[in-house]
Amino acid sequence: MSARRGPRFVAQLSFTMLVCAFLIVPVVLSVLAGVSVNFFIGVKSGLTLRWVGEVWSLYRDSIFLSMKIAIACLAVTLVLGVPIAYVLARAANRWTRLFEELLVLPVAVPGLATALALILFYGEWRAFRASWTFILVGHVLFTLPFMVRSVVAVMSAIDLRTLEDAAASLGAGFLQRFFGVIIPNARAGILAGALMVVTLSIGEFNITWMLHTPLTKTIPVGLADSYASMRLEIGSAYTIVFFIMIVPLLIAMQWLSAERNPGKAAT
Amino acid sequence: MTNLASGVRLDACGKTFDDGTQALEPIDLEIAAGETVVLLGPSGCGKTTTLRIIAGLEQPDAGGRVWFGAEDVTALPIERRNVGMVFQSYALFPNMSVAGNIGYGLKVRRVEAAARSREVLRLLDMMHLSGMGERRVDQLSGGQRQRVALARALAVRPRVLLLDEPLTALDAKLRESLRIDIDRLLRTLGMTAVYVTHDQAEAMALGDRIAVMSHGRIAQIGTPQDIYYRPATEFVADFIGTMNRLPGQCHDGVLRVAGGSLPLPADGHGADHAMFRPQDGQIVAPGQGDLAGRIAAVFFLGNATRIIVELDDVQSVVVETGERRAFREGDRVGVRVDPGGIMTLRR
Ligand SMILES: Nc1ncnc2c1ncn2[C@@H]1O[C@H](COP(=O)(O)OP(=O)(O)OP(=O)(O)O)[C@@H](O)[C@H]1O
Ligand SMILES: [Mg+2]
């Protein structure tokens, strides 16, 4: 870039800053509200962690439930998603492409509709309906496509078939090939998919809101609940807690994809 | 190294893929223990398919049988056949180091770590890769990668080594040097090898025998000299190097052709054509030699000069010479053909 920066550069920079401000200012305000003694007076009223503490005592169960569901969801999508991705990447024909499209349906269909379908189908099974595994099913439906696509993308980029032929010629049976060659070489896609699944599961609201019971509230449902029925400061403090959980995941995801792209040249 | 190489035999191995493509008509092929057979032919003629049938990556159509020595391996999957494979794309495992790649087959066979690393070191040394064991495979040049792939295939002491265009992805210089290395390896190890290529120079240099393939069939199999000097079909004659072919009428063992006449070899009496290689022709003064014509084009190739001589409106011949004379387009010349270089197709 030249040392002299024209008016065009200044204009672009200002515009970018303005857009950023537009997006970030409300977030900053919300965070500030969460640590102010009194929102209506503002930061002048003093800073406190009281509201954050309050959120912890009120919604601790939601936080633990969300983590439990996210981890279970990750486990299920790994066990189902990686083999599905493998089959799709290996076969790669008309039918597998159709299947891949079908798999994305739960993402395209509004979450409320998916949830309604689940309730209509399984609502009669009381114990299942009331347990956290009911929410888990919704989350798996919603996140599985992301895992599959992420893994398929990486598996299609490497010449899986030839790698497997090579391993087989050296005497490796299917399981040895799968765990010794295929999985390690799809690692980047599996990791990216895993982060995506955990992030989406923790943040998922639409389906969860329909599926939850008073005893199975996840973090985002609790967030809506606190906005609706608590002091504004508590709702805002809740936002902080939510950020603390989700932002590291988002950063890790960014870092992973940045890591992957420059490495493309070396295959 | 103990020699476990076994001969290979294909009995009526055809291949029709699920989509109906017949890649291979039922072919028979016998490879002696320790022999190198090169499968040579144009793209799509079924070379890779033949190799994959031997490897066990493809099943032959019903009726086909694959033998390793006296053992019928048709029903054995590839992982139980103990073959070594080398691919055009190297197919090294990106998740393993160079040493990890070379030792993979031994690890799968549960060879204990110490013995394994001793073997890996020996192979690294043999492939001129000493000290590179800990490198990642993406830190290697193409030539080095293919050496690693060879070492990896040899580590399991295969009964037969299968190579599918291993040099195609390399540049000309490297190709030459690695080809010499492969040749030396195959000889010193007494390996039974099947080598696929569409490069005839490679085929000539490496093969004890060459199988020229065309449209899913073996058009001819024989030593490089056989294939070059005694082609069995028009296809083989044209595919291997440049061949001049002149139609004509035979009178008393002499073929009248455009621009003159050619003496036919004893086994070719009665033929309706004669063939010769460009280097068996010689440009001589007009009125001399066997054929008369006019120089239509001259190409200086460095090690030789290629001259195209028009005999009449339809027929022309190519002559290649190492002479340092100047040849001018348009000059009327004679062409003398070495009688020992004249051949006809067997019928
Ligand atoms: N899995 C497959 N399904 C359908 N047809 C196939 C399959 N594999 C190969 N073929 C077809 O079989 C024929 C022979 O293929 P093969 O790969 O053996 O050729 P090749 O001689 O190795 O060619 P190349 O020099 O291009 O590698 C081709 O027409 C090819 O399109
Ligand atoms: Mg091929």
XYZ file of C-alpha atoms and ligand atoms in Angstrom:
646
model
C 0.000 0.000 0.000
C 1.293 3.485 -0.816
C 2.254 5.843 1.987
C -0.095 8.543 0.775
C -3.605 7.653 1.662
C -6.227 9.363 -0.438
C -9.640 10.603 0.666
C -11.068 7.360 -0.631
C -9.143 5.404 2.002
C -10.314 7.746 4.759
C -13.911 7.382 3.606
C -13.661 3.589 3.568
C -12.044 3.504 6.988
C -14.690 5.763 8.501
C -17.453 3.685 7.020
C -15.944 0.477 8.395
C -15.524 2.038 11.827
C -19.128 3.241 11.747
C -20.450 -0.208 10.920
C -18.325 -1.729 13.673
C -19.548 0.843 16.142
C -23.133 0.157 15.116
C -22.643 -3.520 15.923
C -20.406 -3.252 18.966
C -21.836 -0.326 20.928
C -25.045 -2.131 21.974
C -22.960 -5.118 23.088
C -20.661 -2.905 25.138
C -23.635 -1.116 26.669
C -25.238 -4.411 27.566
C -22.035 -5.664 29.182
C -21.700 -2.394 31.119
C -25.299 -2.691 32.255
C -24.502 -6.127 33.639
C -21.769 -4.796 35.913
C -23.387 -1.461 36.910
C -24.977 -1.133 40.305
C -27.927 0.618 38.721
C -28.505 0.644 34.978
C -30.669 3.774 34.983
C -27.974 5.813 36.674
C -25.256 4.178 34.573
C -21.634 3.277 35.308
C -21.515 6.318 37.704
C -23.517 4.255 40.160
C -20.466 2.013 40.540
C -19.313 -1.386 39.231
C -20.347 -4.647 40.803
C -20.204 -8.404 40.167
C -23.387 -8.854 42.183
C -25.584 -9.435 39.139
C -23.194 -11.961 37.677
C -23.266 -13.793 41.002
C -27.027 -13.623 41.000
C -27.168 -15.158 37.517
C -24.860 -17.951 38.700
C -27.112 -18.852 41.621
C -30.331 -18.569 39.625
C -29.252 -20.266 36.417
C -26.390 -22.553 37.416
C -28.444 -25.589 36.433
C -29.065 -24.167 32.965
C -25.351 -23.659 32.447
C -24.553 -27.216 33.473
C -27.435 -28.583 31.389
C -26.246 -26.681 28.324
C -22.741 -28.071 28.753
C -24.072 -31.578 29.219
C -26.240 -31.327 26.112
C -23.423 -29.788 24.082
C -21.008 -32.571 25.021
C -23.584 -35.309 24.420
C -24.531 -33.669 21.132
C -20.866 -33.600 20.138
C -20.471 -37.284 21.007
C -23.536 -38.286 18.977
C -22.632 -36.156 15.954
C -19.096 -37.563 15.992
C -20.254 -41.166 16.137
C -22.916 -40.638 13.461
C -21.402 -37.835 11.414
C -17.876 -39.055 10.726
C -18.936 -42.445 9.296
C -21.714 -40.774 7.275
C -19.195 -38.263 5.913
C -16.833 -41.114 5.062
C -19.494 -42.974 3.102
C -20.541 -39.783 1.300
C -16.955 -38.853 0.418
C -16.100 -42.370 -0.757
C -19.183 -42.957 -2.886
C -19.664 -39.419 -4.244
C -22.476 -40.120 -6.697
C -25.944 -38.769 -7.463
C -27.555 -40.491 -4.475
C -25.013 -39.366 -1.924
C -25.363 -35.779 -3.165
C -29.114 -36.028 -2.776
C -28.641 -37.403 0.724
C -26.291 -34.556 1.588
C -28.954 -32.072 0.492
C -31.601 -33.873 2.545
C -29.348 -33.711 5.563
C -29.357 -29.919 5.393
C -33.152 -29.789 5.617
C -33.243 -29.360 9.417
C -31.080 -26.267 8.956
C -33.289 -24.804 6.240
C -36.606 -25.584 7.965
C -37.424 -23.146 10.796
C -36.414 -24.574 14.163
C -39.964 -24.158 15.434
C -41.252 -26.503 12.735
C -38.627 -29.131 13.528
C -39.502 -28.898 17.203
C -43.215 -29.187 16.504
C -42.613 -32.289 14.425
C -40.605 -33.833 17.263
C -43.340 -33.049 19.794
C -46.073 -34.483 17.550
C -44.037 -37.611 16.994
C -42.598 -38.330 20.413
C -44.780 -36.184 22.706
C -46.688 -39.236 23.910
C -43.595 -40.763 25.470
C -43.862 -38.746 28.686
C -40.558 -39.672 30.272
C -38.639 -38.989 27.062
C -40.553 -35.758 26.486
C -39.654 -34.472 29.928
C -35.990 -35.458 29.891
C -33.018 -33.512 28.557
C -32.445 -36.182 25.907
C -35.501 -34.808 24.089
C -33.663 -31.530 23.609
C -30.567 -33.514 22.659
C -32.437 -35.097 19.744
C -33.394 -31.648 18.477
C -29.824 -30.423 18.769
C -28.429 -33.481 16.983
C -30.889 -32.971 14.111
C -29.829 -29.367 13.847
C -26.043 -29.790 14.185
C -25.384 -33.096 12.394
C -25.346 -31.502 8.909
C -22.633 -29.091 10.005
C -20.441 -31.922 11.244
C -21.035 -34.015 8.113
C -20.370 -31.162 5.691
C -17.245 -30.063 7.472
C -15.804 -33.586 7.445
C -16.906 -34.328 3.863
C -15.187 -31.137 2.691
C -11.853 -32.223 4.155
C -12.232 -35.841 3.056
C -13.005 -34.791 -0.516
C -9.942 -32.543 -0.602
C -7.556 -35.417 0.093
C -7.401 -38.402 -2.246
C -9.049 -40.698 0.253
C -9.491 -43.618 -2.110
C -5.811 -43.841 -3.065
C -4.657 -43.396 0.535
C -6.914 -46.262 1.517
C -5.693 -48.406 -1.384
C -2.128 -47.750 -0.281
C -2.874 -48.682 3.325
C -4.710 -51.823 2.233
C -1.809 -52.891 0.006
C 0.412 -52.652 3.088
C -1.831 -55.113 4.888
C -4.185 -52.832 6.830
C -7.722 -54.117 7.304
C -10.714 -51.775 7.286
C -10.603 -50.754 10.944
C -6.853 -50.158 10.852
C -7.310 -47.985 7.777
C -10.252 -46.094 9.265
C -8.618 -45.232 12.562
C -4.999 -45.098 11.409
C -5.284 -43.252 8.120
C -8.735 -41.836 7.458
C -9.577 -40.250 10.804
C -6.122 -38.684 11.362
C -6.169 -37.156 7.902
C -9.699 -35.779 8.350
C -8.672 -34.307 11.717
C -8.947 -30.676 10.585
C -12.518 -31.174 9.378
C -13.525 -33.140 12.460
C -12.127 -30.466 14.778
C -13.813 -27.647 12.863
C -17.078 -29.600 12.844
C -16.787 -30.311 16.570
C -16.314 -26.649 17.478
C -19.225 -25.733 15.241
C -21.474 -28.349 16.836
C -20.641 -27.255 20.403
C -21.099 -23.572 19.564
C -24.413 -24.152 17.799
C -25.680 -26.430 20.541
C -24.880 -23.937 23.300
C -26.447 -21.065 21.364
C -29.486 -22.919 19.947
C -32.763 -21.234 20.888
C -35.566 -21.889 18.401
C -35.859 -25.659 18.763
C -34.891 -25.693 22.425
C -37.458 -23.105 23.396
C -40.222 -25.336 22.039
C -38.804 -28.536 23.491
C -37.823 -27.398 26.964
C -39.723 -27.950 30.208
C -39.311 -25.814 33.354
C -36.780 -28.401 34.509
C -34.822 -28.561 31.268
C -33.824 -24.972 30.538
C -30.650 -24.352 28.539
C -28.625 -21.137 28.633
C -30.365 -19.315 25.755
C -33.798 -20.260 27.117
C -32.732 -18.990 30.514
C -31.517 -15.824 28.853
C -34.942 -15.184 27.320
C -36.485 -16.010 30.671
C -34.284 -13.566 32.537
C -34.905 -10.787 30.031
C -38.617 -11.324 30.387
C -38.890 -11.606 34.140
C -35.807 -10.214 35.914
C -34.164 -6.846 36.459
C -32.459 -5.512 33.368
C -29.064 -5.755 35.120
C -29.504 -9.500 35.628
C -30.426 -10.030 31.993
C -27.339 -8.083 31.003
C -25.132 -9.976 33.419
C -26.512 -13.141 31.840
C -25.318 -11.866 28.470
C -21.824 -11.610 29.948
C -21.943 -15.193 31.160
C -23.144 -16.303 27.746
C -20.306 -14.430 26.050
C -17.739 -15.980 28.340
C -18.906 -19.396 27.207
C -19.343 -18.759 23.509
C -16.607 -16.290 22.545
C -13.645 -18.635 23.158
C -15.357 -21.196 20.920
C -15.860 -18.607 18.180
C -12.245 -17.498 18.418
C -11.044 -21.095 18.258
C -13.147 -21.598 15.139
C -11.690 -18.514 13.444
C -8.193 -19.601 14.409
C -8.750 -23.069 13.006
C -9.946 -21.832 9.635
C -7.089 -19.317 9.437
C -4.737 -22.165 10.270
C -6.160 -24.345 7.540
C -6.144 -21.941 4.602
C -2.475 -20.931 4.375
C -1.577 -24.614 4.731
C -3.511 -25.434 1.578
C -0.506 -25.244 -0.744
C 1.241 -28.074 1.074
C -0.689 -31.261 0.525
C 16.751 -59.847 2.019
C 15.031 -63.164 1.556
C 13.443 -63.451 -1.811
C 9.731 -64.073 -1.516
C 8.938 -62.960 -5.043
C 6.464 -65.200 -6.778
C 5.318 -65.409 -10.345
C 1.908 -64.046 -11.322
C -0.611 -65.487 -13.709
C -3.883 -64.045 -14.963
C -6.309 -66.554 -16.463
C -9.066 -65.038 -18.586
C -9.338 -61.943 -16.405
C -11.872 -59.558 -17.890
C -13.427 -56.548 -16.212
C -16.811 -55.007 -16.766
C -17.610 -52.158 -14.390
C -21.000 -51.667 -12.766
C -21.871 -48.918 -15.243
C -21.408 -51.399 -18.115
C -17.983 -50.176 -19.303
C -15.929 -53.138 -20.443
C -12.469 -51.993 -19.430
C -10.818 -55.344 -20.078
C -11.608 -58.262 -22.330
C -10.646 -61.580 -20.731
C -6.843 -61.545 -20.895
C -4.148 -64.091 -20.072
C -0.826 -62.901 -18.755
C 2.032 -64.812 -17.217
C 4.856 -63.126 -15.330
C 7.811 -65.209 -14.171
C 9.232 -64.793 -10.659
C 11.773 -61.984 -10.686
C 10.600 -60.670 -14.028
C 9.575 -57.088 -14.804
C 6.659 -56.764 -17.181
C 5.675 -53.328 -18.398
C 2.071 -52.632 -19.371
C 2.230 -50.007 -22.098
C -0.602 -48.385 -23.969
C -2.607 -45.238 -24.570
C -4.880 -43.666 -21.973
C -7.947 -45.745 -21.160
C -6.665 -49.011 -22.598
C -7.009 -50.879 -19.284
C -3.487 -50.768 -17.800
C -4.547 -49.577 -14.358
C -7.477 -51.994 -14.330
C -5.125 -54.934 -15.020
C -2.807 -53.780 -12.248
C -5.699 -53.403 -9.798
C -6.910 -56.922 -10.597
C -3.451 -58.283 -9.749
C -3.407 -56.171 -6.569
C -6.843 -57.332 -5.466
C -8.386 -53.864 -5.596
C -10.690 -55.035 -8.379
C -12.350 -58.416 -8.827
C -12.111 -59.927 -12.329
C -15.387 -60.837 -14.030
C -16.681 -64.329 -13.339
C -14.360 -66.985 -14.742
C -11.195 -64.949 -14.282
C -8.513 -66.289 -11.922
C -5.427 -64.661 -10.417
C -2.492 -66.834 -9.362
C 0.531 -65.911 -7.278
C 2.881 -68.813 -7.892
C 0.828 -71.942 -7.257
C -1.651 -70.133 -5.002
C -5.035 -69.023 -6.330
C -5.471 -65.574 -4.768
C -8.613 -64.561 -6.665
C -10.723 -64.532 -3.520
C -8.130 -62.853 -1.276
C -8.627 -59.151 -0.528
C -5.664 -56.888 -1.204
C -4.589 -56.707 2.443
C -3.954 -60.456 2.460
C -2.096 -60.670 -0.868
C 1.164 -59.106 0.311
C 1.742 -56.865 -2.683
C 3.610 -53.575 -2.818
C 1.997 -50.663 -4.646
C 3.433 -47.393 -5.887
C 1.080 -44.747 -7.243
C 1.506 -41.803 -9.593
C 0.247 -39.480 -6.846
C 2.645 -41.010 -4.263
C -0.262 -41.615 -1.832
C 1.946 -41.050 1.203
C 0.077 -40.714 4.494
C 0.174 -36.980 5.342
C -0.388 -37.701 9.035
C 2.850 -39.661 9.385
C 6.533 -38.798 9.139
C 8.741 -40.318 6.469
C 9.762 -43.057 8.891
C 6.121 -43.556 9.916
C 5.162 -44.071 6.298
C 7.932 -46.543 5.584
C 7.252 -48.486 8.782
C 3.470 -48.540 8.395
C 3.258 -51.974 6.787
C 5.482 -53.444 9.492
C 3.454 -51.753 12.226
C 0.272 -53.242 10.785
C 2.022 -56.623 10.901
C 2.847 -55.973 14.584
C 6.617 -56.048 14.074
C 8.084 -54.780 17.353
C 9.362 -51.197 17.424
C 13.097 -51.863 17.567
C 13.109 -54.241 14.608
C 10.852 -51.862 12.768
C 13.095 -48.851 13.149
C 16.142 -50.904 12.150
C 14.350 -51.896 8.953
C 13.228 -48.319 8.308
C 16.812 -47.063 8.661
C 18.045 -49.701 6.227
C 15.408 -48.705 3.658
C 16.097 -44.984 4.103
C 19.713 -45.735 3.388
C 18.929 -47.880 0.381
C 16.731 -45.113 -1.103
C 19.312 -42.360 -0.496
C 17.064 -40.783 2.128
C 19.344 -41.105 5.152
C 18.579 -38.561 7.848
C 15.137 -37.705 6.483
C 13.171 -40.120 8.643
C 11.680 -37.470 10.886
C 10.625 -35.116 8.072
C 6.999 -34.507 7.271
C 6.100 -35.839 3.840
C 5.050 -32.392 2.621
C 8.611 -31.195 3.187
C 9.926 -33.511 0.462
C 10.400 -32.987 -3.271
C 8.436 -35.106 -5.702
C 11.397 -37.394 -6.340
C 11.980 -37.896 -2.627
C 8.302 -38.629 -2.059
C 8.342 -41.339 -4.666
C 11.464 -42.841 -3.066
C 9.620 -42.933 0.243
C 6.662 -44.582 -1.468
C 8.989 -47.212 -2.939
C 10.641 -47.826 0.419
C 7.227 -48.155 2.036
C 6.156 -50.738 -0.546
C 9.422 -52.688 -0.251
C 9.336 -52.716 3.559
C 6.716 -55.449 3.635
C 8.792 -57.670 1.314
C 6.001 -58.022 -1.218
C 5.564 -61.048 -3.433
C 4.991 -58.718 -6.352
C 5.603 -54.983 -6.750
C 2.982 -53.032 -8.688
C 3.833 -49.580 -9.998
C 1.240 -47.354 -11.690
C 2.962 -44.588 -13.649
C 5.298 -43.820 -10.744
C 7.360 -41.281 -12.694
C 4.647 -39.430 -14.591
C 4.362 -36.614 -12.057
C 8.112 -35.890 -12.099
C 10.105 -33.653 -14.458
C 12.282 -35.200 -17.174
C 15.639 -35.145 -15.357
C 14.339 -36.658 -12.142
C 12.370 -39.205 -14.089
C 15.540 -40.463 -15.726
C 17.508 -40.783 -12.478
C 14.690 -42.394 -10.517
C 14.060 -44.776 -13.379
C 17.658 -45.930 -13.194
C 17.291 -46.422 -9.433
C 14.087 -48.420 -9.856
C 15.730 -50.568 -12.509
C 18.693 -51.294 -10.221
C 16.364 -52.096 -7.306
C 14.190 -54.476 -9.284
C 17.269 -56.356 -10.508
C 19.211 -56.524 -7.240
C 16.153 -57.529 -5.230
C 14.999 -59.994 -7.871
C 11.545 -58.453 -7.573
C 8.574 -59.620 -9.609
C 7.213 -56.336 -10.879
C 4.401 -55.019 -13.031
C 5.050 -51.498 -14.197
C 2.392 -49.380 -15.891
C 3.362 -46.509 -18.147
C 2.370 -44.796 -21.353
C 5.969 -43.666 -21.964
C 7.631 -46.028 -24.439
C 11.188 -44.989 -23.581
C 10.501 -45.907 -19.940
C 8.967 -49.197 -21.057
C 11.959 -50.087 -23.239
C 14.454 -49.253 -20.503
C 12.721 -51.104 -17.665
C 10.874 -54.057 -19.076
C 12.160 -57.598 -19.399
C 9.017 -57.873 -21.455
C 6.498 -55.312 -22.601
C 2.780 -55.944 -22.992
C 1.363 -53.396 -25.398
C -2.312 -52.895 -24.650
C -5.078 -51.433 -26.731
C -8.808 -51.217 -26.037
C -8.770 -53.656 -23.129
C -6.651 -56.246 -24.955
C -3.000 -57.208 -25.041
C -2.003 -56.407 -28.614
C 1.455 -57.946 -28.262
C 3.736 -59.145 -25.519
C 7.459 -59.645 -25.945
C 10.945 -58.302 -25.268
C 11.563 -54.633 -26.097
C 13.472 -55.755 -29.221
C 10.542 -57.950 -30.286
C 8.104 -55.118 -29.888
C 10.319 -52.618 -31.648
C 11.622 -54.675 -34.551
C 8.891 -57.279 -34.938
C 5.587 -55.525 -34.230
C 2.670 -57.914 -34.579
C -0.004 -55.401 -35.457
C -0.403 -52.048 -37.103
C -1.302 -50.565 -33.732
C 1.912 -51.755 -32.073
C 4.000 -50.593 -35.042
C 2.526 -47.110 -34.832
C 2.426 -46.821 -31.061
C 6.097 -47.610 -30.478
C 8.252 -44.930 -32.054
C 7.789 -43.704 -35.613
C 7.278 -46.258 -38.350
C 7.274 -45.703 -42.106
C 4.733 -47.885 -43.836
C 4.455 -48.064 -47.618
C 1.781 -50.047 -49.474
C 2.694 -51.684 -52.779
C 2.654 -54.785 -54.974
C 4.986 -57.708 -54.478
C 6.938 -59.159 -57.421
C 9.538 -61.862 -56.713
C 10.293 -60.682 -53.218
C 10.506 -57.029 -54.182
C 7.771 -54.560 -53.284
C 6.954 -51.848 -55.809
C 6.060 -48.733 -53.888
C 5.695 -45.034 -54.575
C 9.076 -43.638 -55.642
C 10.823 -46.971 -56.141
C 10.970 -50.468 -54.716
C 12.052 -52.211 -51.504
C 13.439 -55.750 -51.026
C 11.160 -57.690 -48.662
C 12.617 -59.885 -45.898
C 12.434 -63.644 -46.474
C 9.484 -64.100 -44.089
C 7.580 -61.259 -45.728
C 7.318 -62.476 -49.312
C 3.897 -61.803 -50.717
C 3.164 -58.906 -48.345
C 1.272 -55.870 -49.600
C 3.308 -53.384 -47.580
C 6.757 -52.762 -46.110
C 7.828 -50.867 -42.986
C 11.067 -49.395 -41.704
C 12.227 -47.179 -38.820
C 13.397 -43.609 -39.588
C 16.959 -44.409 -38.494
C 17.188 -47.268 -41.027
C 16.801 -44.795 -43.894
C 19.614 -42.710 -45.340
C 19.511 -39.641 -47.588
C 21.613 -40.186 -50.736
C 22.121 -38.399 -54.060
C 19.150 -38.327 -56.456
C 19.025 -41.397 -58.641
C 20.711 -43.549 -56.008
C 19.137 -45.602 -53.215
C 15.821 -47.432 -53.184
C 13.349 -44.547 -53.256
C 13.288 -41.190 -55.016
C 11.594 -38.106 -53.630
C 11.793 -34.475 -52.574
C 12.629 -33.095 -49.106
C 9.408 -31.620 -47.717
C 10.571 -30.600 -44.238
C 13.663 -30.712 -42.031
C 13.651 -30.714 -38.219
C 16.867 -30.426 -36.255
C 16.365 -32.407 -33.011
C 19.804 -31.893 -31.472
C 20.980 -35.480 -31.400
C 19.628 -36.128 -34.887
C 17.981 -34.480 -37.858
C 14.525 -35.615 -38.944
C 13.813 -35.283 -42.633
C 10.450 -35.816 -44.289
C 10.747 -36.986 -47.885
C 7.723 -36.833 -50.178
C 7.644 -39.767 -52.583
C 4.509 -38.670 -54.445
C 1.345 -36.709 -53.687
C 0.170 -39.197 -51.062
C 3.155 -41.085 -49.664
C 6.027 -39.727 -47.650
C 8.666 -41.261 -45.372
C 10.535 -39.996 -42.319
C 14.294 -40.421 -42.149
C 16.403 -39.687 -39.087
C 20.144 -39.212 -39.376
C 23.050 -38.148 -37.186
C 24.929 -36.727 -40.212
C 26.019 -33.099 -39.916
C 25.208 -32.223 -43.535
C 22.829 -29.440 -44.380
C 19.525 -30.617 -45.849
C 17.424 -28.150 -47.835
C 13.708 -28.259 -48.325
C 12.733 -28.796 -51.954
C 15.911 -30.724 -52.926
C 15.421 -33.894 -54.929
C 17.050 -36.806 -53.126
C 17.253 -40.578 -52.977
C 16.535 -42.663 -49.883
C 18.501 -45.823 -49.207
C 16.900 -48.248 -46.763
C 18.993 -50.724 -44.749
C 17.642 -54.111 -45.966
C 17.924 -55.493 -42.408
C 15.546 -52.795 -41.185
C 12.727 -53.647 -43.594
C 9.856 -55.556 -42.023
C 6.290 -56.613 -42.635
C 3.427 -57.351 -40.282
C 3.018 -61.012 -39.423
C -0.197 -62.485 -40.626
N -14.439 -47.490 -11.532
C -14.717 -47.429 -12.855
N -15.992 -47.399 -13.270
C -16.275 -47.336 -14.593
N -15.373 -47.302 -15.582
C -14.070 -47.321 -15.238
C -13.673 -47.378 -13.850
N -12.325 -47.396 -13.800
C -11.899 -47.335 -15.085
N -12.942 -47.298 -15.946
C -12.863 -47.278 -17.428
O -12.154 -48.412 -17.849
C -11.293 -48.096 -18.922
C -9.866 -48.493 -18.588
O -9.419 -47.714 -17.501
P -7.955 -47.786 -16.917
O -7.913 -46.889 -15.752
O -7.582 -49.200 -16.701
O -7.091 -47.179 -18.091
P -5.541 -46.848 -18.131
O -4.979 -47.664 -19.247
O -4.924 -47.008 -16.803
O -5.542 -45.327 -18.585
P -4.623 -44.106 -18.092
O -3.357 -44.193 -18.890
O -5.433 -42.911 -18.476
O -4.414 -44.240 -16.623
C -11.465 -46.615 -19.191
O -12.343 -46.468 -20.267
C -12.077 -46.084 -17.937
O -12.908 -44.995 -18.221
Mg -4.092 -45.625 -15.365
